[in-house]
mmCIF file of C-alpha atoms in Angstrom:
data_model
loop_
_atom_site.group_PDB
_atom_site.id
_atom_site.type_symbol
_atom_site.label_atom_id
_atom_site.label_comp_id
_atom_site.label_asym_id
_atom_site.label_seq_id
_atom_site.Cartn_x
_atom_site.Cartn_y
_atom_site.Cartn_z
ATOM 1 C CA MET O 160 0.000 0.000 0.000
ATOM 2 C CA PRO O 161 1.546 3.305 -1.038
ATOM 3 C CA LEU O 162 1.873 5.843 1.743
ATOM 4 C CA ASP O 163 1.498 9.573 1.314
ATOM 5 C CA ASP O 164 1.099 12.562 3.551
ATOM 6 C CA LYS O 165 -2.638 12.141 3.728
ATOM 7 C CA THR O 166 -2.773 8.525 4.603
ATOM 8 C CA THR O 167 -5.483 7.656 7.046
ATOM 9 C CA ALA O 168 -4.253 4.157 7.564
ATOM 10 C CA PRO O 169 -4.702 2.911 11.115
ATOM 11 C CA ASP O 170 -1.686 2.964 13.392
ATOM 12 C CA ASP O 171 -1.241 -0.800 13.375
ATOM 13 C CA VAL O 172 -1.247 -0.921 9.574
ATOM 14 C CA LEU O 173 1.450 1.739 9.491
ATOM 15 C CA LEU O 174 3.426 -0.100 12.141
ATOM 16 C CA ARG O 175 3.404 -3.288 10.097
ATOM 17 C CA ALA O 176 4.446 -1.288 7.045
ATOM 18 C CA TYR O 177 7.379 0.072 9.032
ATOM 19 C CA ALA O 178 8.277 -3.485 10.051
ATOM 20 C CA ARG O 179 8.435 -4.358 6.365
ATOM 21 C CA GLY O 180 10.966 -1.601 5.820
ATOM 22 C CA GLU O 181 8.767 1.311 4.674
ATOM 23 C CA GLY O 182 10.453 4.347 6.175
ATOM 24 C CA ARG O 183 7.591 6.639 5.239
ATOM 25 C CA ALA O 184 5.401 4.762 7.711
ATOM 26 C CA ALA O 185 7.765 5.747 10.517
ATOM 27 C CA GLU O 186 7.479 9.418 9.533
ATOM 28 C CA ILE O 187 3.708 9.316 9.611
ATOM 29 C CA LEU O 188 3.602 7.446 12.908
ATOM 30 C CA THR O 189 6.070 9.871 14.467
ATOM 31 C CA ALA O 190 4.067 12.907 13.364
ATOM 32 C CA ARG O 191 0.872 11.326 14.609
ATOM 33 C CA LEU O 192 1.961 9.749 17.898
ATOM 34 C CA LEU O 193 5.008 11.570 19.223
ATOM 35 C CA PRO O 194 3.173 14.787 20.226
ATOM 36 C CA ARG O 195 0.660 12.775 22.238
ATOM 37 C CA VAL O 196 3.335 10.648 23.850
ATOM 38 C CA TYR O 197 5.405 13.685 24.792
ATOM 39 C CA ALA O 198 2.425 15.643 26.112
ATOM 40 C CA HIS O 199 1.297 12.665 28.173
ATOM 41 C CA ALA O 200 4.773 12.218 29.639
ATOM 42 C CA LEU O 201 5.016 15.929 30.387
ATOM 43 C CA ARG O 202 1.725 15.920 32.238
ATOM 44 C CA LEU O 203 2.681 12.876 34.251
ATOM 45 C CA LEU O 204 6.212 14.018 35.070
ATOM 46 C CA GLY O 205 5.949 17.783 35.153
ATOM 47 C CA ASP O 206 9.480 18.018 33.788
ATOM 48 C CA VAL O 207 10.351 18.900 30.200
ATOM 49 C CA THR O 208 13.714 17.131 30.029
ATOM 50 C CA GLU O 209 12.469 13.915 31.540
ATOM 51 C CA ALA O 210 9.363 13.950 29.376
ATOM 52 C CA GLU O 211 11.604 14.255 26.336
ATOM 53 C CA ASP O 212 13.643 11.216 27.388
ATOM 54 C CA VAL O 213 10.541 9.170 28.108
ATOM 55 C CA ALA O 214 8.949 10.086 24.787
ATOM 56 C CA GLN O 215 12.017 9.017 22.838
ATOM 57 C CA ASP O 216 12.296 5.826 24.872
ATOM 58 C CA ALA O 217 8.615 4.964 24.350
ATOM 59 C CA MET O 218 8.859 5.460 20.589
ATOM 60 C CA MET O 219 12.033 3.376 20.456
ATOM 61 C CA ARG O 220 10.165 0.548 22.161
ATOM 62 C CA LEU O 221 7.449 0.913 19.562
ATOM 63 C CA TRP O 222 9.954 0.510 16.714
ATOM 64 C CA ARG O 223 11.485 -2.456 18.482
ATOM 65 C CA THR O 224 8.171 -4.220 18.927
ATOM 66 C CA ALA O 225 6.946 -3.540 15.382
ATOM 67 C CA PRO O 226 8.003 -6.865 13.815
ATOM 68 C CA ALA O 227 6.022 -8.765 16.444
ATOM 69 C CA TRP O 228 2.927 -6.563 16.284
ATOM 70 C CA ARG O 229 -0.170 -8.573 15.496
ATOM 71 C CA ALA O 230 -3.151 -6.998 13.813
ATOM 72 C CA GLY O 231 -6.403 -6.843 15.720
ATOM 73 C CA GLU O 232 -4.914 -6.965 19.177
ATOM 74 C CA ALA O 233 -4.288 -3.941 21.392
ATOM 75 C CA LYS O 234 -4.498 -0.506 19.858
ATOM 76 C CA VAL O 235 -1.137 1.105 19.278
ATOM 77 C CA THR O 236 -2.173 4.173 21.295
ATOM 78 C CA THR O 237 -3.297 2.014 24.226
ATOM 79 C CA TRP O 238 0.033 0.245 24.182
ATOM 80 C CA LEU O 239 1.906 3.568 23.962
ATOM 81 C CA TYR O 240 -0.053 5.158 26.807
ATOM 82 C CA ARG O 241 0.754 2.171 28.967
ATOM 83 C CA VAL O 242 4.435 2.141 28.082
ATOM 84 C CA THR O 243 4.716 5.900 28.570
ATOM 85 C CA ALA O 244 3.027 5.746 31.945
ATOM 86 C CA ASN O 245 5.205 2.856 33.096
ATOM 87 C CA LEU O 246 8.336 4.710 32.065
ATOM 88 C CA CYS O 247 7.120 7.819 33.878
ATOM 89 C CA ILE O 248 6.212 5.924 37.027
ATOM 90 C CA ASP O 249 9.617 4.240 37.026
ATOM 91 C CA ARG O 250 11.262 7.655 36.909
ATOM 92 C CA LEU O 251 9.020 9.054 39.612
ATOM 93 C CA ARG O 252 9.779 6.153 41.905
ATOM 94 C CA ARG O 253 13.488 6.680 41.377
ATOM 95 C CA ARG O 254 13.032 10.351 42.046
ATOM 96 C CA ARG O 255 10.689 9.838 45.027
ATOM 97 C CA GLN O 256 9.745 13.441 44.758
ATOM 98 C CA VAL O 257 8.125 15.251 41.887
ATOM 99 C CA PRO O 258 9.815 18.610 41.310
ATOM 100 C CA LEU O 259 7.618 21.636 41.694
ATOM 101 C CA ASP O 260 9.588 23.825 39.323
ATOM 102 C CA GLY O 261 9.520 21.809 36.149
ATOM 103 C CA ILE O 262 7.320 24.298 34.356
ATOM 104 C CA ASP O 263 8.970 27.281 32.717
ATOM 105 C CA GLU O 264 8.229 30.644 34.246
ATOM 106 C CA PRO O 265 6.703 33.147 31.828
ATOM 107 C CA ALA O 266 9.432 35.450 30.603
ATOM 108 C CA ASP O 267 7.292 38.064 28.888
ATOM 109 C CA ALA O 268 5.791 40.625 31.296
ATOM 110 C CA ARG O 269 4.473 43.072 28.703
ATOM 111 C CA PRO O 270 0.893 44.161 29.301
ATOM 112 C CA SER O 271 -0.148 42.715 25.952
ATOM 113 C CA ALA O 272 0.937 39.284 27.159
ATOM 114 C CA ALA O 273 -0.842 39.547 30.529
ATOM 115 C CA ALA O 274 -3.600 37.120 29.594
ATOM 116 C CA GLN O 275 -1.028 34.675 28.330
ATOM 117 C CA MET O 276 0.890 34.988 31.570
ATOM 118 C CA GLN O 277 -2.234 34.397 33.600
ATOM 119 C CA GLN O 278 -2.997 31.297 31.633
ATOM 120 C CA ARG O 279 0.527 30.018 32.074
ATOM 121 C CA SER O 280 0.289 30.695 35.772
ATOM 122 C CA ARG O 281 -2.990 28.796 36.028
ATOM 123 C CA LEU O 282 -1.692 25.856 34.056
ATOM 124 C CA ALA O 283 1.538 25.797 36.024
ATOM 125 C CA ALA O 284 -0.449 25.761 39.264
ATOM 126 C CA LEU O 285 -2.569 22.908 37.898
ATOM 127 C CA GLN O 286 0.552 20.939 36.949
ATOM 128 C CA HIS O 287 1.990 21.472 40.395
ATOM 129 C CA GLY O 288 -1.235 20.176 41.864
ATOM 130 C CA LEU O 289 -1.128 17.129 39.600
ATOM 131 C CA ASN O 290 2.506 16.552 40.516
ATOM 132 C CA ALA O 291 1.525 16.315 44.176
ATOM 133 C CA LEU O 292 -1.035 13.564 43.577
ATOM 134 C CA PRO O 293 -0.297 9.858 43.883
ATOM 135 C CA ASP O 294 0.950 8.524 40.545
ATOM 136 C CA ARG O 295 -2.121 6.497 39.692
ATOM 137 C CA GLN O 296 -4.561 9.307 40.515
ATOM 138 C CA ARG O 297 -2.563 11.687 38.343
ATOM 139 C CA GLN O 298 -2.414 9.161 35.501
ATOM 140 C CA ALA O 299 -6.173 8.548 35.623
ATOM 141 C CA ILE O 300 -7.000 12.269 35.657
ATOM 142 C CA VAL O 301 -4.604 13.033 32.802
ATOM 143 C CA LEU O 302 -5.992 10.190 30.694
ATOM 144 C CA ARG O 303 -9.567 11.296 31.288
ATOM 145 C CA HIS O 304 -9.394 15.052 31.251
ATOM 146 C CA MET O 305 -6.399 15.737 29.034
ATOM 147 C CA GLU O 306 -6.303 12.793 26.683
ATOM 148 C CA GLY O 307 -10.081 12.615 26.582
ATOM 149 C CA LEU O 308 -10.301 8.874 26.996
ATOM 150 C CA SER O 309 -13.278 6.912 28.266
ATOM 151 C CA ASN O 310 -13.263 4.983 31.514
ATOM 152 C CA THR O 311 -13.159 1.755 29.542
ATOM 153 C CA ARG O 312 -10.038 2.807 27.611
ATOM 154 C CA ILE O 313 -8.406 4.109 30.783
ATOM 155 C CA ALA O 314 -9.188 0.826 32.548
ATOM 156 C CA GLU O 315 -7.529 -1.048 29.708
ATOM 157 C CA ILE O 316 -4.433 1.128 29.819
ATOM 158 C CA MET O 317 -4.110 0.993 33.585
ATOM 159 C CA ASP O 318 -5.097 -2.653 33.798
ATOM 160 C CA ILE O 319 -7.831 -2.021 36.369
ATOM 161 C CA GLY O 320 -11.625 -2.027 36.343
ATOM 162 C CA PRO O 321 -13.732 0.974 35.271
ATOM 163 C CA ARG O 322 -14.988 1.521 38.800
ATOM 164 C CA ALA O 323 -11.419 1.697 40.063
ATOM 165 C CA VAL O 324 -10.779 4.332 37.394
ATOM 166 C CA GLU O 325 -13.740 6.387 38.630
ATOM 167 C CA SER O 326 -12.501 6.103 42.175
ATOM 168 C CA LEU O 327 -8.991 7.245 41.272
ATOM 169 C CA ILE O 328 -10.326 10.223 39.349
ATOM 170 C CA ALA O 329 -12.785 11.218 42.069
ATOM 171 C CA ARG O 330 -10.169 11.060 44.812
ATOM 172 C CA GLY O 331 -7.614 12.908 42.713
ATOM 173 C CA LYS O 332 -9.994 15.713 41.829
ATOM 174 C CA ARG O 333 -11.128 16.116 45.432
ATOM 175 C CA ALA O 334 -7.480 16.480 46.407
ATOM 176 C CA LEU O 335 -6.961 19.104 43.708
ATOM 177 C CA VAL O 336 -10.034 21.050 44.789
ATOM 178 C CA ALA O 337 -8.801 21.026 48.378
ATOM 179 C CA ARG O 338 -5.371 22.187 47.233
ATOM 180 C CA PHE O 339 -6.763 25.063 45.181
ATOM 181 C CA ALA O 340 -9.336 26.155 47.756
ATOM 182 C CA GLY O 341 -7.220 29.005 49.051
ATOM 183 C CA ARG O 342 -5.832 30.038 45.662
ATOM 184 C CA ARG O 343 -8.849 31.173 43.700
ATOM 185 C CA GLU O 344 -7.271 34.395 42.488
ATOM 186 C CA GLU O 345 -4.072 32.726 41.346
ATOM 187 C CA LEU O 346 -6.047 30.212 39.362
ATOM 188 C CA GLY O 347 -8.262 32.825 37.805
ATOM 189 C CA TYR O 348 -11.362 31.451 39.485
ATOM 190 C CA GLU O 349 -12.544 35.024 39.985
ATOM 191 C CA ASP O 350 -14.082 35.685 36.573
ATOM 192 C CA ASP O 351 -15.251 39.012 35.193
ATOM 193 C CA THR O 352 -18.876 38.327 35.905
ATOM 194 C CA ASP O 353 -18.403 38.190 39.645
ATOM 195 C CA MET V 212 -21.396 17.376 47.458
ATOM 196 C CA THR V 213 -22.330 20.809 48.745
ATOM 197 C CA PRO V 214 -23.124 23.577 46.227
ATOM 198 C CA THR V 215 -19.737 25.097 46.956
ATOM 199 C CA GLU V 216 -18.011 21.804 46.298
ATOM 200 C CA ILE V 217 -19.938 21.401 43.061
ATOM 201 C CA GLU V 218 -18.917 24.887 41.998
ATOM 202 C CA GLU V 219 -15.283 24.208 42.860
ATOM 203 C CA MET V 220 -15.375 20.962 40.927
ATOM 204 C CA ASP V 221 -16.831 22.729 37.898
ATOM 205 C CA LYS V 222 -14.034 25.272 37.955
ATOM 206 C CA LEU V 223 -11.489 22.507 38.211
ATOM 207 C CA ASP V 224 -13.063 20.768 35.215
ATOM 208 C CA LYS V 225 -12.742 23.978 33.206
ATOM 209 C CA LEU V 226 -9.128 24.334 34.206
ATOM 210 C CA LEU V 227 -8.431 20.750 33.186
ATOM 211 C CA GLU V 228 -10.133 21.346 29.872
ATOM 212 C CA GLU V 229 -8.052 24.458 29.334
ATOM 213 C CA ALA V 230 -4.912 22.440 29.999
ATOM 214 C CA ALA V 231 -6.063 19.757 27.586
ATOM 215 C CA HIS V 232 -6.312 22.283 24.779
ATOM 216 C CA ALA V 233 -3.141 24.181 25.590
ATOM 217 C CA PRO V 234 -0.584 23.520 22.849
ATOM 218 C CA VAL V 235 2.373 21.400 23.832
ATOM 219 C CA ASP V 236 5.348 22.096 21.613
ATOM 220 C CA LEU V 237 7.778 19.295 20.926
ATOM 221 C CA PRO V 238 11.319 20.075 22.070
ATOM 222 C CA PRO V 239 13.643 20.902 19.180
ATOM 223 C CA GLY V 240 15.269 17.854 17.669
ATOM 224 C CA LEU V 241 13.082 15.281 19.396
ATOM 225 C CA ALA V 242 11.215 14.233 16.265
ATOM 226 C CA ALA V 243 14.482 13.936 14.333
ATOM 227 C CA ARG V 244 16.000 11.719 17.025
ATOM 228 C CA VAL V 245 12.909 9.498 17.070
ATOM 229 C CA LEU V 246 13.147 9.098 13.296
ATOM 230 C CA GLN V 247 16.839 8.314 13.570
ATOM 231 C CA ASP V 248 15.960 5.571 16.044
ATOM 232 C CA ALA V 249 13.324 4.259 13.658
ATOM 233 C CA SER V 250 15.825 4.166 10.839
ATOM 234 C CA ALA V 251 18.455 2.425 12.933
ATOM 235 C CA MET V 252 15.991 -0.203 14.091
ATOM 236 C CA SER V 253 14.234 -0.821 10.799
ATOM 237 C CA PRO V 254 14.417 -4.323 9.337
ATOM 238 C CA THR V 255 16.484 -3.087 6.374
ATOM 239 C CA ALA V 256 19.057 -1.488 8.669
ATOM 240 C CA ARG V 257 19.329 -4.602 10.803
ATOM 241 C CA GLN V 258 19.854 -6.945 7.882
ATOM 242 C CA ARG V 259 23.459 -7.988 7.608
ATOM 243 C CA PRO V 260 24.818 -10.475 5.068
ATOM 244 C CA LYS V 261 24.870 -13.741 6.927
ATOM 245 C CA LEU V 262 28.063 -15.649 6.220
ATOM 246 C CA SER V 263 27.959 -19.394 6.547
ATOM 247 C CA LEU V 264 30.627 -21.173 8.522
ATOM 248 C CA VAL V 265 32.198 -22.372 5.259
ATOM 249 C CA SER V 266 32.323 -18.820 3.879
ATOM 250 C CA ARG V 267 33.973 -17.517 7.012
ATOM 251 C CA ILE V 268 36.573 -20.289 7.025
ATOM 252 C CA SER V 269 37.139 -19.806 3.307
ATOM 253 C CA SER V 270 37.797 -16.124 3.662
ATOM 254 C CA ALA V 271 40.145 -16.791 6.612
ATOM 255 C CA LEU V 272 42.191 -19.269 4.564
ATOM 256 C CA GLY V 273 42.513 -17.106 1.532
ATOM 257 C CA GLY V 274 39.405 -17.823 -0.440
ATOM 258 C CA TRP V 275 38.284 -20.665 -2.646
ATOM 259 C CA PRO V 276 41.575 -21.142 -4.549
ATOM 260 C CA ALA V 277 43.322 -22.005 -1.286
ATOM 261 C CA LEU V 278 40.532 -24.262 -0.227
ATOM 262 C CA GLY V 279 40.606 -26.074 -3.523
ATOM 263 C CA GLY V 280 44.061 -27.510 -2.874
ATOM 264 C CA LEU V 281 43.131 -28.471 0.644
ATOM 265 C CA ALA V 282 39.986 -30.165 -0.604
ATOM 266 C CA ALA V 283 41.901 -32.098 -3.209
ATOM 267 C CA ALA V 284 44.423 -33.382 -0.696
ATOM 268 C CA SER V 285 41.666 -34.364 1.707
ATOM 269 C CA CYS V 286 39.788 -36.250 -0.974
ATOM 270 C CA ALA V 287 42.916 -38.102 -1.982
ATOM 271 C CA GLY V 288 43.544 -39.178 1.564
ATOM 272 C CA PHE V 289 39.969 -40.234 2.059
ATOM 273 C CA TRP V 290 39.936 -42.259 -1.180
ATOM 274 C CA ILE V 291 43.119 -44.027 -0.276
ATOM 275 C CA GLY V 292 41.609 -44.965 3.051
ATOM 276 C CA PHE V 293 38.261 -45.953 1.599
ATOM 277 C CA SER V 294 39.663 -47.954 -1.253
ATOM 278 C CA PRO V 295 43.173 -48.872 -0.319
ATOM 279 C CA PRO V 296 45.627 -50.450 -2.702
ATOM 280 C CA ALA V 297 45.730 -54.232 -2.658
ATOM 281 C CA GLY V 298 47.381 -55.679 0.374
ATOM 282 C CA MET V 299 46.517 -52.796 2.612
ATOM 283 C CA PRO V 300 43.738 -52.954 5.236
ATOM 284 C CA ASP V 301 40.483 -51.484 4.016
ATOM 285 C CA ALA V 302 39.582 -49.080 6.775
ATOM 286 C CA GLY V 303 36.367 -48.129 5.066
ATOM 287 C CA ALA V 304 35.126 -51.690 4.928
ATOM 288 C CA PHE V 305 36.216 -52.201 8.485
ATOM 289 C CA LEU V 306 34.206 -49.264 9.661
ATOM 290 C CA LEU V 307 31.186 -50.547 7.789
ATOM 291 C CA GLY V 308 31.573 -53.862 9.502
ATOM 292 C CA GLU V 309 32.200 -55.665 6.217
ATOM 293 C CA GLU V 310 35.678 -56.839 6.961
ATOM 294 C CA GLU V 311 37.689 -57.913 9.876
ATOM 295 C CA VAL V 312 41.025 -56.314 9.939
ATOM 296 C CA THR V 313 43.873 -57.325 12.107
ATOM 297 C CA LEU V 314 45.851 -54.326 13.047
ATOM 298 C CA ASP V 315 49.471 -54.920 13.723
ATOM 299 C CA ASP V 316 51.840 -52.663 15.414
ATOM 300 C CA SER V 317 52.524 -50.799 12.255
ATOM 301 C CA LEU V 318 50.770 -47.614 11.397
ATOM 302 C CA ALA V 319 48.329 -49.447 9.102
ATOM 303 C CA GLU V 320 45.336 -47.390 10.078
ATOM 304 C CA LEU V 321 47.255 -44.229 9.460
ATOM 305 C CA SER V 322 48.653 -45.440 6.144
ATOM 306 C CA GLY V 323 45.078 -46.174 5.018
ATOM 307 C CA PHE V 324 44.378 -42.448 5.076
ATOM 308 C CA GLY V 325 47.599 -41.435 3.484
ATOM 309 C CA TRP V 326 48.889 -39.742 6.568
ATOM 310 C CA ASP V 327 52.112 -41.633 6.402
ATOM 311 C CA MET V 328 52.771 -40.398 2.904
ATOM 312 C CA GLU V 329 54.322 -37.252 4.267
ATOM 313 C CA GLU V 330 56.835 -39.210 6.268
ATOM 314 C CA GLY V 331 60.294 -39.060 4.966
#
C-alpha cells in the first residue's frame, strides 16, 4: 500500500508497514503519535527534560516491537499510553519526589501578554497540583481530562476495572479542589462576571 | 457534594479542559531523534549479510583457490583410506563392519588415510 502525507491508515497498519521496511510509515507514525506521547509524559512528570527522554524511549520501544505486532490486538495508542506511563512511574519512583519547578516561568511581562501569563500561571499551578497527587490518581486524571479517553479505555491502559478508574479520578480531583481552595485568584477562578 | 463543592469541581473541570487544549510544543530535535531511532531499528538497517561457517573459514584461509588444494588433498587421503591399494587394510570396509582387519603394530590405520605419505 503506497503511503502519502494524507494517509489515514490505522496505526497498526502503518506499524506493520514500518516493520516491512517502509520508512515513510515511521514518519507518519512519528508525526501522529510523538506529540501525544510527549504531552502525556510531560503531564505525568511535570518536567520537560524527563518527558523528552521518556517520549524518545517509548517510541524506540514501539519501533522495536513492530516486527512482532499482530493486527487486531491492542491498539497502538493504548500500548503507547501504557508504556509511557510505566516509564514515567519508574522515573518518579526513582526520584521519590516530583519537582515543583519543572514548568517554565513566563518570561514576557508586557501588558499585551498579561492574559497569556495568567494562563501560564494557572496551568503551572494545575501541573503542580497534579505533581503532588499519587501517581495512579494523576495518571487517571490526565488520561480522562487531558487525553479525553473513556473509563473503559483508561481501565484497559491501567489494567484495572472501570470503577477503580472512577474512584482514582474522584479522589484525585477532590485532592486538587482542596489544594486550590485558598488560591482562587491565582487560578483565575474570579471571573469578570463576579 | 455541597453547592460550593460542586462549583469548585466545575471550575477545576474547566481548568483541566483548558490544559487539555493548551498547545504542547515538541522540544527541538526530538522528532528527528525518534526518526533516527526508527531508521536504525528498521528491518532493512538490521539486515546484515549472513556468512555461513564455510564462507567464514574460506575467507580466513585465503578464499576458494586455497581451499581447492586443501579439498583435493583431503579427498585423496579419504579415497586411499576408503579404497586402499591391494594388500593394505580397508579401513572403510572395516568401519562398515564388512571386513575384519587385524591391526598390527605398524601404522596401518594411518597409512590407510595417506597420513604416512608425508613421512620421509
